[in-house]
Amino acid sequence: MSQPVLEARAVSKHFPAGRSTVRAVEDATLALQPGRIVALVGESGSGKTTLARLLARFYPPTSGEIRLHGETVKGKPRAYYSDVQLIFQDPFGSLNPLHRVRYNLERAVKLHHAVRSRAELDQKVTELLERVSLTPTEQYLDKFPHELSGGQRQRVVIARALAVEPKVLLGDEPISMLDVSIRLEMLNLLDRLRTEDGLALLYITHDIASARYLCDDIVVMYAGRMVEGGLKEDVIANPLHPYTQLLIDSSPDPERRDRPNLFDAEDLGEPPSLIDPPAGCRFHPRCPFAMNKCRTETPPRTELPEGRWTHCWLQENA
Amino acid sequence: MSVLTVEGLTVDYVSGERPVRACDDVTFELRQGEILGVAGESGSGKSTLITALTRLQRPPAVTTAGRIEFRGTDLVSLNADELRKLRWTSLAIVLQSAMDALNPVMRVGAQFVDVLRSHDKTLGNKDAWAKAADLLGMVGISADRVRSYPHELSGGMRQRASIALALACGPELVVMDEPTTAVDVVMQRQILAQVLRLRRELGFAVVFVTHDLSLLLELADRIAIMYGGRIVEIGTAESLYTKPRHPYTRGLRDSFPPLRSPLRKLTGIPGSPPDLRNPPPGCPFHPRCADRFDGCDEQRPELLTIEDHADHTVACRLYPSGDDQL
């Protein structure tokens, strides 16, 4: 493995909520390598967006550290955003509606690069639109965001992120608001950027099938903690943590021919409140295999072959 | 036996210079106890179809043509009083967002009591509360939650409560508008399992509308695919998955990456859905269709039954007069 570009080392994030505290992310460790895509999957409230925002320096971690090129980052230096860019879920809300595509892109170029002439600026903006396949570019340059479809807007958002020539893209559910038939184009675009530019990509999603399509590695979060990670095919074909099994079994899968299975799925429980999360393993109240130890002690990270790891007493004791 | 027969249903949004046709000549049939899935992308007309079906549409939407025959009566011709008699007892709806569907300042149980007692004047208050607790029990919510306010329940519980509420007066037809879109996959699986069990126990029919075809392939008996305000194909879940006829259905099916089988590069469907303010002539899918040929941009294909497949109809000129040539 090459040197990671961006790392989270044992980061936690707690938010104050009145007199109590929401433990949104606890002890999360993640490394993004150039040219590699990591998918972060989990349900809402699992802490995946909070982790992405920690990586984007949206707010500082309560404990732990974020490292860029091996160095600890403090504050919000602009240089940081020249390397790390975040793509939001909602392409409708993340472009300035009062400005044309051209302006939305030019601003990012001007902020992060020393551009000497109008011609150079125009050329850069045109290149950006070409890279996200919004061609012919003249057709899009002078449009307002509301004149574009959702897919086209998300391409502009990606182009704007690319304007700074980042090393890392953090995509927080970048396709979930797009129509099904255009999602794949977006995934293929992200895959191309990874291959052509060697970008490190974090793909956050609740959709395991799309994670499998795009990524190399999968990391699963539950109730603010990471529960399992490894090469995607290993994790999906042979999930080790009971929560990962539940998540994969619950995902729609038309290939699954045993429809009666649905009937056994009536009481699967719900994720806990993060204000007062369960002691020990946070999944233990829902876990069919829970042992006494699971109720009191947080399972450590068990390292397995092929870069596989999990936090589960079943594996730790095995 | 069919519970619902929709024929030539056409809905226009009448505002601005020209009316916008959001549902165009929609025809289908729903059988007793059947789950019919309706799949489509944004702007396909699926939400318009639901509000027209349940007669919940508001101006500027207007049903300009067609019939909705429900148990022998045409819903389109009924007035508000006649409709009120059918609502809840025969025809119920589950809306997408339970947050908006439940009254935030009323206890959950009180909302059940409200519905139950207004449709059964002989039902006493105490019995109605007991029945509310039973109904919540059907969807796995414990009886002590009956006095909770909606905000005290999780999103998944609220959504299940709104399903129980729809079933309160024993309807024959339940229309579900993306009932699982706002919940997570595990809760989604749980809700679908409950819908399947309740359908088996109570025998109601369901129109289940969603953008998620992969979900319908597991859940529905038959599936209708909508595009540009029209139904372009209807078939059993099995035949639609294994042998979709319409190029759009095929593209949509292949837009869902597989969870287990070997991965290959998928392309989705190039282009974007049509702008209904300015719909393409002929087949609404022709600008994005890889199989289009001369005339697709002029002739509008009719929904025809495929030869030897009585349960499978498609509106595509690749299958003239129902020949199953592909």
XYZ file of C-alpha atoms in Angstrom:
644
model
C 0.000 0.000 0.000
C 1.216 3.456 -0.821
C 1.297 6.325 1.634
C -2.223 7.517 2.420
C -3.097 11.044 1.282
C -5.661 11.669 3.949
C -6.136 9.855 7.221
C -8.410 9.966 10.198
C -6.702 8.513 13.255
C -8.914 7.525 16.161
C -11.163 10.555 15.653
C -14.230 11.156 17.780
C -16.815 13.877 17.472
C -19.212 14.766 20.254
C -21.868 17.442 19.851
C -23.431 19.201 22.820
C -27.219 18.813 22.901
C -28.634 20.754 25.811
C -27.230 19.163 28.944
C -26.351 15.934 27.161
C -23.839 14.965 24.506
C -24.407 13.279 21.154
C -21.580 10.835 20.512
C -21.799 11.026 16.731
C -18.447 9.455 15.864
C -16.315 7.403 18.190
C -12.742 6.264 17.579
C -12.873 6.172 13.775
C -9.778 5.343 11.768
C -9.704 5.589 8.003
C -7.014 6.010 5.339
C -7.510 7.189 1.758
C -4.897 6.165 -0.817
C -4.289 7.770 -4.216
C -6.210 6.035 -7.009
C -8.315 4.071 -4.565
C -11.980 4.376 -3.668
C -13.220 3.644 -0.189
C -16.954 3.300 0.354
C -18.300 4.275 3.742
C -21.657 2.593 4.245
C -24.168 2.718 7.043
C -27.664 3.869 7.904
C -28.650 7.430 8.727
C -27.269 8.392 12.109
C -24.342 6.006 11.774
C -21.913 8.931 11.686
C -20.785 8.677 8.086
C -21.581 12.276 7.193
C -19.992 13.529 10.435
C -16.833 11.625 9.561
C -16.803 13.129 6.056
C -17.179 16.589 7.565
C -14.346 15.905 9.982
C -12.199 14.906 7.025
C -13.263 18.110 5.268
C -12.335 20.180 8.364
C -15.925 21.352 8.566
C -15.413 21.198 12.313
C -12.520 19.947 14.440
C -12.583 16.478 16.023
C -13.241 16.194 19.766
C -10.267 13.864 19.937
C -7.964 12.112 17.506
C -6.308 13.688 14.490
C -6.724 14.277 10.784
C -3.548 13.880 8.756
C -2.912 15.154 5.244
C 0.205 13.756 3.538
C 1.227 12.368 6.925
C 1.043 15.706 8.743
C -1.457 16.661 11.399
C -3.805 19.412 10.263
C -4.939 22.200 12.545
C -7.556 24.851 11.759
C -8.863 25.417 8.250
C -5.922 26.431 6.077
C -6.888 27.283 2.509
C -4.091 25.005 1.317
C -6.052 22.151 2.839
C -8.931 22.789 0.473
C -6.549 22.793 -2.473
C -6.097 19.118 -1.725
C -9.404 18.029 -0.209
C -12.812 18.758 -1.691
C -16.271 17.751 -0.574
C -19.205 16.953 -2.890
C -22.562 17.284 -1.238
C -25.661 15.200 -1.650
C -27.922 17.940 -2.913
C -26.901 19.330 -6.309
C -29.776 21.797 -6.070
C -28.522 23.450 -2.912
C -24.794 23.508 -3.549
C -24.550 25.895 -6.493
C -25.166 29.610 -6.192
C -28.501 30.007 -8.000
C -27.877 33.670 -8.821
C -24.783 32.964 -10.862
C -24.145 31.228 -14.135
C -22.151 27.997 -14.407
C -19.191 30.024 -15.679
C -19.040 32.165 -12.529
C -19.540 29.220 -10.184
C -16.500 27.530 -11.725
C -14.350 30.644 -12.244
C -14.499 31.509 -8.577
C -12.982 28.214 -7.530
C -10.260 28.526 -10.181
C -9.380 32.090 -9.168
C -9.318 31.333 -5.444
C -6.895 28.471 -5.759
C -4.727 29.309 -8.751
C -2.812 32.301 -9.977
C -4.566 32.917 -13.272
C -2.950 35.608 -15.392
C -5.384 36.283 -18.198
C -9.009 36.052 -19.186
C -8.066 33.579 -21.921
C -6.370 31.300 -19.413
C -9.387 31.423 -17.124
C -11.759 30.612 -19.989
C -9.580 27.750 -21.047
C -9.512 26.289 -17.541
C -13.279 26.498 -17.174
C -13.800 24.870 -20.564
C -11.439 22.048 -19.625
C -13.333 21.469 -16.412
C -16.656 21.108 -18.200
C -15.070 18.751 -20.705
C -13.724 16.567 -17.931
C -17.206 16.057 -16.514
C -18.586 15.508 -20.042
C -20.715 18.642 -20.191
C -20.111 19.170 -23.891
C -20.393 21.158 -26.067
C -19.254 23.447 -23.291
C -20.674 26.648 -24.853
C -24.092 25.162 -24.258
C -23.545 25.052 -20.486
C -21.214 27.948 -19.657
C -23.855 30.637 -19.527
C -26.695 28.627 -18.038
C -28.013 29.230 -14.557
C -28.162 26.225 -12.224
C -31.958 26.080 -12.432
C -31.728 25.586 -16.177
C -29.815 22.326 -15.720
C -31.109 18.865 -14.837
C -30.107 17.277 -11.530
C -27.429 15.166 -13.196
C -25.974 18.142 -15.044
C -25.910 20.171 -11.835
C -24.071 17.425 -9.976
C -21.517 17.396 -12.817
C -21.001 21.139 -12.346
C -20.541 20.526 -8.607
C -17.912 17.894 -9.384
C -16.257 20.196 -11.945
C -16.062 22.927 -9.301
C -14.427 20.496 -6.878
C -11.950 19.539 -9.601
C -11.162 23.207 -10.302
C -8.777 23.310 -7.366
C -7.015 20.155 -8.615
C -7.569 18.234 -5.403
C -5.888 15.023 -4.343
C -8.927 13.828 -2.420
C -12.645 13.937 -3.187
C -15.139 13.268 -0.433
C -18.530 12.390 -1.905
C -21.370 12.456 0.592
C -24.175 10.472 -1.080
C -23.346 12.177 -4.383
C -25.901 10.198 -6.397
C -28.757 9.601 -4.007
C -30.775 12.608 -5.175
C -30.347 11.810 -8.843
C -32.684 9.782 -11.007
C -31.844 6.105 -11.182
C -31.109 6.071 -14.903
C -28.414 8.761 -14.609
C -26.716 7.532 -11.420
C -24.424 5.162 -13.269
C -23.051 7.917 -15.461
C -22.043 9.732 -12.301
C -20.422 6.631 -10.803
C -18.575 6.011 -14.067
C -17.386 9.632 -14.024
C -16.028 9.269 -10.493
C -14.330 6.025 -11.495
C -12.708 7.751 -14.470
C -11.392 10.587 -12.279
C -9.858 8.042 -9.974
C -8.157 6.235 -12.858
C -7.061 9.280 -14.871
C -6.073 11.625 -12.071
C -5.226 9.172 -9.341
C -7.672 10.865 -7.006
C -8.315 9.341 -3.621
C -12.052 9.050 -3.201
C -14.330 8.527 -0.261
C -17.763 7.421 -1.425
C -20.385 7.701 1.280
C -23.602 5.824 0.651
C -26.336 3.727 2.159
C -26.599 1.748 -1.070
C -24.348 -1.285 -0.872
C -24.889 -2.310 -4.487
C -23.577 1.032 -5.768
C -20.685 0.856 -3.286
C -19.780 -2.537 -4.689
C -19.939 -1.179 -8.232
C -17.617 1.756 -7.602
C -15.258 1.116 -4.723
C -12.227 -0.986 -3.851
C -12.696 -1.146 -0.099
C -15.790 -0.982 2.086
C -15.968 0.383 5.601
C -19.189 -0.193 7.558
C -20.315 2.151 10.326
C -22.969 1.569 12.926
C -24.156 4.037 15.576
C -21.027 6.171 15.349
C -18.517 3.335 15.342
C -16.741 1.475 12.592
C -17.661 -2.179 12.704
C -15.956 -3.773 9.729
C -13.796 -3.056 6.701
C -11.896 -4.772 3.915
C -11.865 -5.469 0.205
C -15.388 -5.014 -1.111
C -15.953 -8.525 -2.414
C -14.706 -10.056 0.849
C -16.987 -7.897 2.957
C -20.093 -8.379 0.790
C -19.684 -12.087 0.079
C -18.604 -12.950 3.598
C -19.632 -10.336 6.138
C -18.124 -11.048 9.562
C -19.875 -8.546 11.769
C -23.549 -9.409 12.464
C -24.532 -5.834 11.614
C -22.886 -6.044 8.195
C -24.816 -9.266 7.617
C -28.071 -7.554 8.549
C -27.325 -4.608 6.279
C -26.502 -6.780 3.282
C -29.458 -9.107 3.854
C -31.754 -6.084 4.007
C -30.557 -4.528 0.757
C -32.820 -4.983 -2.261
C -31.498 -7.779 -4.422
C -33.655 -8.897 -7.344
C -31.329 -11.840 -7.841
C -32.410 -13.204 -4.498
C -34.930 -15.877 -5.369
C -36.011 -16.823 -1.839
C -38.696 -14.207 -1.372
C -40.214 -15.903 1.725
C -37.194 -14.572 3.583
C -39.039 -11.293 3.781
C -41.447 -12.769 6.286
C -38.740 -13.382 8.843
C -37.699 -9.771 8.844
C -40.390 -8.245 11.013
C -38.510 -7.328 14.127
C -35.035 -6.232 13.264
C -34.833 -3.427 15.819
C -33.531 0.087 15.313
C -30.242 1.899 15.889
C -29.772 3.320 19.398
C -29.807 6.933 20.466
C -26.319 8.397 20.342
C -26.961 10.499 23.435
C -26.852 7.425 25.599
C -25.478 4.642 23.385
C -25.364 1.061 24.680
C -22.254 0.105 26.624
C -19.859 -2.398 25.105
C -20.594 -3.111 21.455
C -23.228 -0.632 20.293
C -24.917 -3.357 18.251
C -25.381 -5.777 21.144
C -29.082 -5.033 21.861
C -29.950 -6.144 18.313
C -27.316 -8.831 17.917
C -28.519 -12.443 17.845
C -25.065 -13.596 18.963
C -24.564 -11.143 21.843
C -22.550 -12.536 24.775
C -22.052 -11.064 28.238
C -18.772 -9.520 27.232
C -20.475 -7.670 24.356
C -22.675 -5.813 26.841
C -19.813 -4.377 28.856
C -16.635 -4.155 26.796
C -16.119 -2.380 23.490
C -14.703 -4.897 21.020
C -11.183 -4.004 19.828
C -10.081 -3.982 16.215
C -9.341 -7.522 15.094
C -6.916 -7.574 12.163
C -7.458 -10.368 9.638
C -5.676 -11.364 6.403
C -6.001 -9.243 3.223
C -6.414 -5.986 5.098
C -9.686 -7.162 6.591
C -10.656 -5.992 10.066
C -13.669 -5.981 12.334
C -14.785 -4.919 15.792
C -16.604 -7.974 17.106
C -15.924 -10.221 20.084
C -16.883 -13.258 17.995
C -13.908 -12.619 15.743
C -11.587 -11.429 18.480
C -12.127 -14.646 20.420
C -12.098 -16.932 17.374
C -61.489 -10.375 -10.224
C -60.381 -6.818 -10.476
C -60.657 -4.283 -7.681
C -59.654 -1.332 -9.751
C -59.816 -0.672 -13.468
C -58.196 2.471 -14.793
C -58.947 3.385 -18.372
C -57.481 6.186 -20.428
C -56.747 8.307 -17.367
C -55.368 11.679 -18.434
C -54.324 14.432 -16.042
C -53.307 17.938 -17.087
C -51.791 20.707 -15.037
C -53.672 23.730 -16.228
C -51.583 26.801 -15.603
C -49.616 29.117 -17.823
C -50.165 29.174 -21.548
C -50.426 25.497 -22.332
C -51.655 22.654 -20.133
C -48.925 20.215 -19.090
C -49.961 16.595 -19.501
C -48.499 14.639 -16.566
C -50.542 11.453 -17.004
C -51.361 10.473 -20.539
C -53.900 7.760 -21.357
C -53.004 5.527 -18.403
C -54.749 2.165 -18.458
C -54.267 -0.733 -16.046
C -56.122 -3.174 -13.871
C -55.562 -4.180 -10.271
C -56.708 -7.604 -9.116
C -57.991 -8.531 -5.716
C -55.229 -8.882 -3.134
C -52.561 -8.013 -5.671
C -49.521 -5.777 -5.187
C -49.036 -3.697 -8.299
C -45.775 -1.797 -8.343
C -45.549 1.453 -10.270
C -41.974 2.457 -11.032
C -40.809 5.652 -12.622
C -38.288 8.451 -12.324
C -38.999 12.006 -11.333
C -41.425 13.575 -13.761
C -42.741 10.224 -14.976
C -46.207 11.043 -13.663
C -46.331 8.502 -10.840
C -47.260 10.971 -8.104
C -49.816 12.598 -10.373
C -51.283 9.156 -10.970
C -51.614 8.560 -7.226
C -53.358 11.829 -6.467
C -55.711 11.227 -9.391
C -56.433 7.644 -8.301
C -57.274 8.687 -4.766
C -59.054 11.853 -5.916
C -56.726 13.911 -3.763
C -55.577 16.115 -6.589
C -55.827 19.855 -6.286
C -55.820 22.518 -8.960
C -54.005 23.150 -11.228
C -54.171 19.352 -11.712
C -57.322 18.317 -13.565
C -58.436 14.873 -14.696
C -59.379 15.632 -18.272
C -60.271 12.141 -19.504
C -60.645 8.553 -18.427
C -62.326 6.368 -15.855
C -61.232 4.976 -12.490
C -63.587 2.117 -11.820
C -63.402 0.945 -8.231
C -65.843 -1.820 -7.222
C -68.223 -0.897 -10.012
C -68.288 2.873 -9.460
C -66.353 5.475 -11.371
C -64.344 7.491 -8.850
C -63.947 10.370 -11.276
C -67.694 11.024 -11.247
C -68.167 10.954 -7.446
C -68.747 14.090 -5.435
C -67.034 14.877 -2.134
C -69.705 13.248 0.056
C -69.749 10.039 -1.930
C -65.962 9.935 -1.839
C -65.882 10.440 1.907
C -67.906 7.264 2.364
C -65.321 5.301 0.399
C -62.236 6.763 2.033
C -60.614 4.689 4.799
C -63.278 1.975 4.630
C -62.578 0.995 1.022
C -59.737 3.111 -0.200
C -56.789 4.268 1.904
C -53.442 5.926 1.270
C -50.018 5.789 2.885
C -47.970 8.875 2.177
C -44.231 9.092 1.702
C -43.343 11.112 4.723
C -45.018 10.069 7.940
C -43.644 13.220 9.531
C -46.041 15.229 7.425
C -48.879 12.724 7.413
C -49.389 12.450 11.169
C -50.691 15.376 13.183
C -47.782 16.504 15.397
C -49.978 17.873 18.204
C -52.236 14.829 18.538
C -51.369 11.606 20.313
C -50.871 8.782 17.807
C -53.728 6.794 19.321
C -56.078 9.774 19.106
C -55.518 9.929 15.355
C -56.635 6.302 15.082
C -59.633 6.972 17.312
C -60.555 9.944 15.158
C -60.639 7.817 11.991
C -62.259 4.775 13.613
C -65.073 6.661 15.288
C -65.924 8.866 12.342
C -66.427 5.757 10.211
C -68.189 3.677 12.857
C -70.566 5.819 14.904
C -71.391 2.931 17.222
C -67.809 2.527 18.397
C -67.244 3.769 21.976
C -64.231 5.819 22.956
C -62.678 3.122 25.108
C -63.107 0.427 22.466
C -61.634 2.748 19.857
C -58.479 3.269 21.962
C -58.203 -0.500 22.442
C -58.542 -0.999 18.711
C -55.869 1.656 18.084
C -53.485 -0.306 20.310
C -54.311 -3.502 18.386
C -53.644 -1.814 15.062
C -50.280 -0.509 16.254
C -49.518 -4.022 17.492
C -50.051 -5.306 13.942
C -47.040 -3.309 12.802
C -44.921 -4.232 15.808
C -45.428 -1.095 17.900
C -46.104 -1.894 21.535
C -49.452 -0.914 23.102
C -47.905 1.570 25.536
C -46.934 3.745 22.567
C -50.557 4.510 21.782
C -50.415 7.623 23.981
C -47.167 8.896 22.423
C -46.930 11.935 20.225
C -45.476 11.424 16.727
C -42.198 13.131 17.663
C -41.673 10.547 20.404
C -41.542 7.760 17.820
C -38.656 7.025 15.460
C -39.098 7.719 11.744
C -39.530 4.019 11.041
C -42.180 3.668 13.750
C -44.063 6.699 12.430
C -44.058 5.219 8.949
C -45.350 1.898 10.295
C -47.981 3.728 12.340
C -49.212 5.468 9.192
C -49.514 2.073 7.479
C -51.530 0.767 10.443
C -53.666 3.905 10.259
C -54.418 3.289 6.592
C -55.578 -0.232 7.492
C -57.762 0.953 10.410
C -61.097 0.589 8.640
C -60.270 -2.517 6.606
C -59.843 -1.058 3.103
C -59.747 -3.234 -0.005
C -57.264 -0.991 -1.712
C -54.261 0.731 -0.177
C -52.269 3.159 -2.273
C -48.694 3.530 -1.028
C -46.611 6.466 -2.222
C -42.919 5.702 -1.668
C -43.628 4.466 1.880
C -40.043 3.383 2.470
C -38.064 6.128 0.765
C -37.495 8.123 3.950
C -36.333 5.132 6.024
C -33.144 3.077 6.071
C -32.727 -0.261 4.322
C -33.141 -2.386 7.454
C -36.374 -0.591 8.374
C -37.439 -0.804 4.735
C -37.067 -4.571 4.797
C -39.037 -4.697 8.031
C -41.882 -2.565 6.639
C -42.096 -4.609 3.450
C -42.214 -7.844 5.442
C -45.100 -6.448 7.439
C -46.962 -5.248 4.354
C -46.642 -8.722 2.821
C -47.904 -10.424 5.991
C -50.820 -8.010 6.453
C -51.788 -8.351 2.826
C -51.874 -12.133 3.276
C -53.919 -11.859 6.465
C -56.303 -9.088 5.430
C -56.408 -9.535 1.669
C -56.205 -5.905 0.551
C -54.751 -4.908 -2.800
C -51.859 -2.463 -3.035
C -50.685 0.072 -5.566
C -47.065 0.624 -4.522
C -45.375 3.580 -6.154
C -41.616 4.036 -6.011
C -38.586 5.063 -8.011
C -36.773 1.957 -6.783
C -37.377 -0.804 -9.304
C -35.018 -3.193 -7.510
C -37.336 -3.099 -4.518
C -40.451 -3.819 -6.586
C -38.837 -6.782 -8.280
C -38.790 -8.473 -4.878
C -42.082 -7.162 -3.548
C -44.674 -6.740 -6.296
C -46.762 -9.309 -8.145
C -46.909 -7.155 -11.252
C -45.066 -3.965 -12.155
C -46.041 -1.023 -14.340
C -43.220 1.129 -15.703
C -44.021 4.802 -16.279
C -42.109 7.178 -18.483
C -43.038 10.671 -19.582
C -46.565 10.381 -18.179
C -47.360 7.056 -19.830
C -47.220 3.428 -18.866
C -44.704 1.905 -21.246
C -44.763 -1.672 -19.967
C -46.665 -3.861 -17.505
C -45.709 -7.390 -16.607
C -45.150 -9.786 -13.750
C -42.139 -8.980 -11.604
C -40.487 -12.168 -12.842
C -40.946 -11.509 -16.565
C -40.039 -7.841 -16.229
C -36.779 -8.787 -14.549
C -35.823 -11.726 -16.720
C -37.183 -10.423 -20.031
C -38.013 -6.727 -20.099
C -39.311 -5.770 -23.545
C -39.280 -1.961 -23.579
C -35.804 -0.453 -24.083
C -36.488 1.916 -21.168
C -37.399 -0.937 -18.832
C -34.248 -2.755 -19.863
C -32.166 0.369 -19.259
C -33.796 0.941 -15.896
C -33.250 -2.645 -14.793
C -29.607 -2.406 -15.828
C -29.211 0.846 -13.884
C -29.103 -1.111 -10.629
C -25.697 -2.658 -10.061
C -25.959 -6.238 -8.794
C -25.292 -7.099 -5.168
C -23.763 -10.504 -5.824
C -23.329 -11.520 -9.470
C -20.129 -10.576 -11.325
C -19.687 -6.861 -12.006
C -19.551 -5.456 -15.492
C -19.491 -1.886 -16.664
C -22.994 -0.460 -16.693
C -23.943 2.706 -18.503
C -27.387 3.651 -17.247
C -29.497 5.496 -19.784
C -27.874 8.447 -21.551
C -29.749 11.735 -21.695
C -32.363 12.996 -19.273
C -36.075 12.377 -18.774
C -38.346 14.484 -21.012
C -39.557 17.932 -20.101
C -43.330 17.512 -19.974
C -43.822 21.180 -20.790
C -42.354 20.380 -24.138
C -42.779 16.626 -24.676
C -41.081 14.890 -27.588
C -43.424 13.788 -30.387
C -44.069 10.080 -30.917
C -42.670 7.755 -28.269
C -41.587 9.815 -25.232
C -38.440 7.690 -24.878
C -37.200 7.982 -28.467
C -34.606 10.749 -27.832
C -32.767 8.430 -25.384
C -33.507 5.126 -27.071
C -30.686 3.104 -28.611
C -33.143 0.929 -30.558
C -35.169 3.708 -32.186
C -35.898 3.507 -35.889
C -37.761 5.467 -38.534
C -41.072 6.657 -37.249
C -40.421 6.448 -33.492
C -40.344 10.240 -33.435
C -43.739 10.431 -35.122
C -45.904 7.495 -34.156
C -47.026 7.049 -30.645
C -46.895 3.355 -29.704
C -49.975 1.797 -28.109
C -49.829 -0.510 -25.111
C -50.262 -3.990 -26.648
C -50.355 -7.450 -25.122
C -47.394 -9.558 -26.127
C -48.298 -12.664 -28.054
C -48.504 -15.729 -25.785
C -47.881 -13.610 -22.693
C -51.317 -12.459 -21.559
C -49.839 -10.772 -18.498
C -47.275 -8.718 -20.324
C -48.052 -5.555 -22.270
C -45.652 -3.101 -23.844
C -45.888 0.180 -25.730
C -43.009 0.010 -28.181
C -42.856 -0.154 -31.963
C -40.306 -2.963 -31.763
C -43.286 -5.173 -30.989
C -45.861 -4.316 -33.671
C -49.243 -5.873 -32.930
C -47.774 -7.713 -29.994
C -45.208 -9.847 -31.837
C -42.585 -10.961 -29.380
C -39.670 -10.706 -31.733
C -36.759 -9.880 -29.459
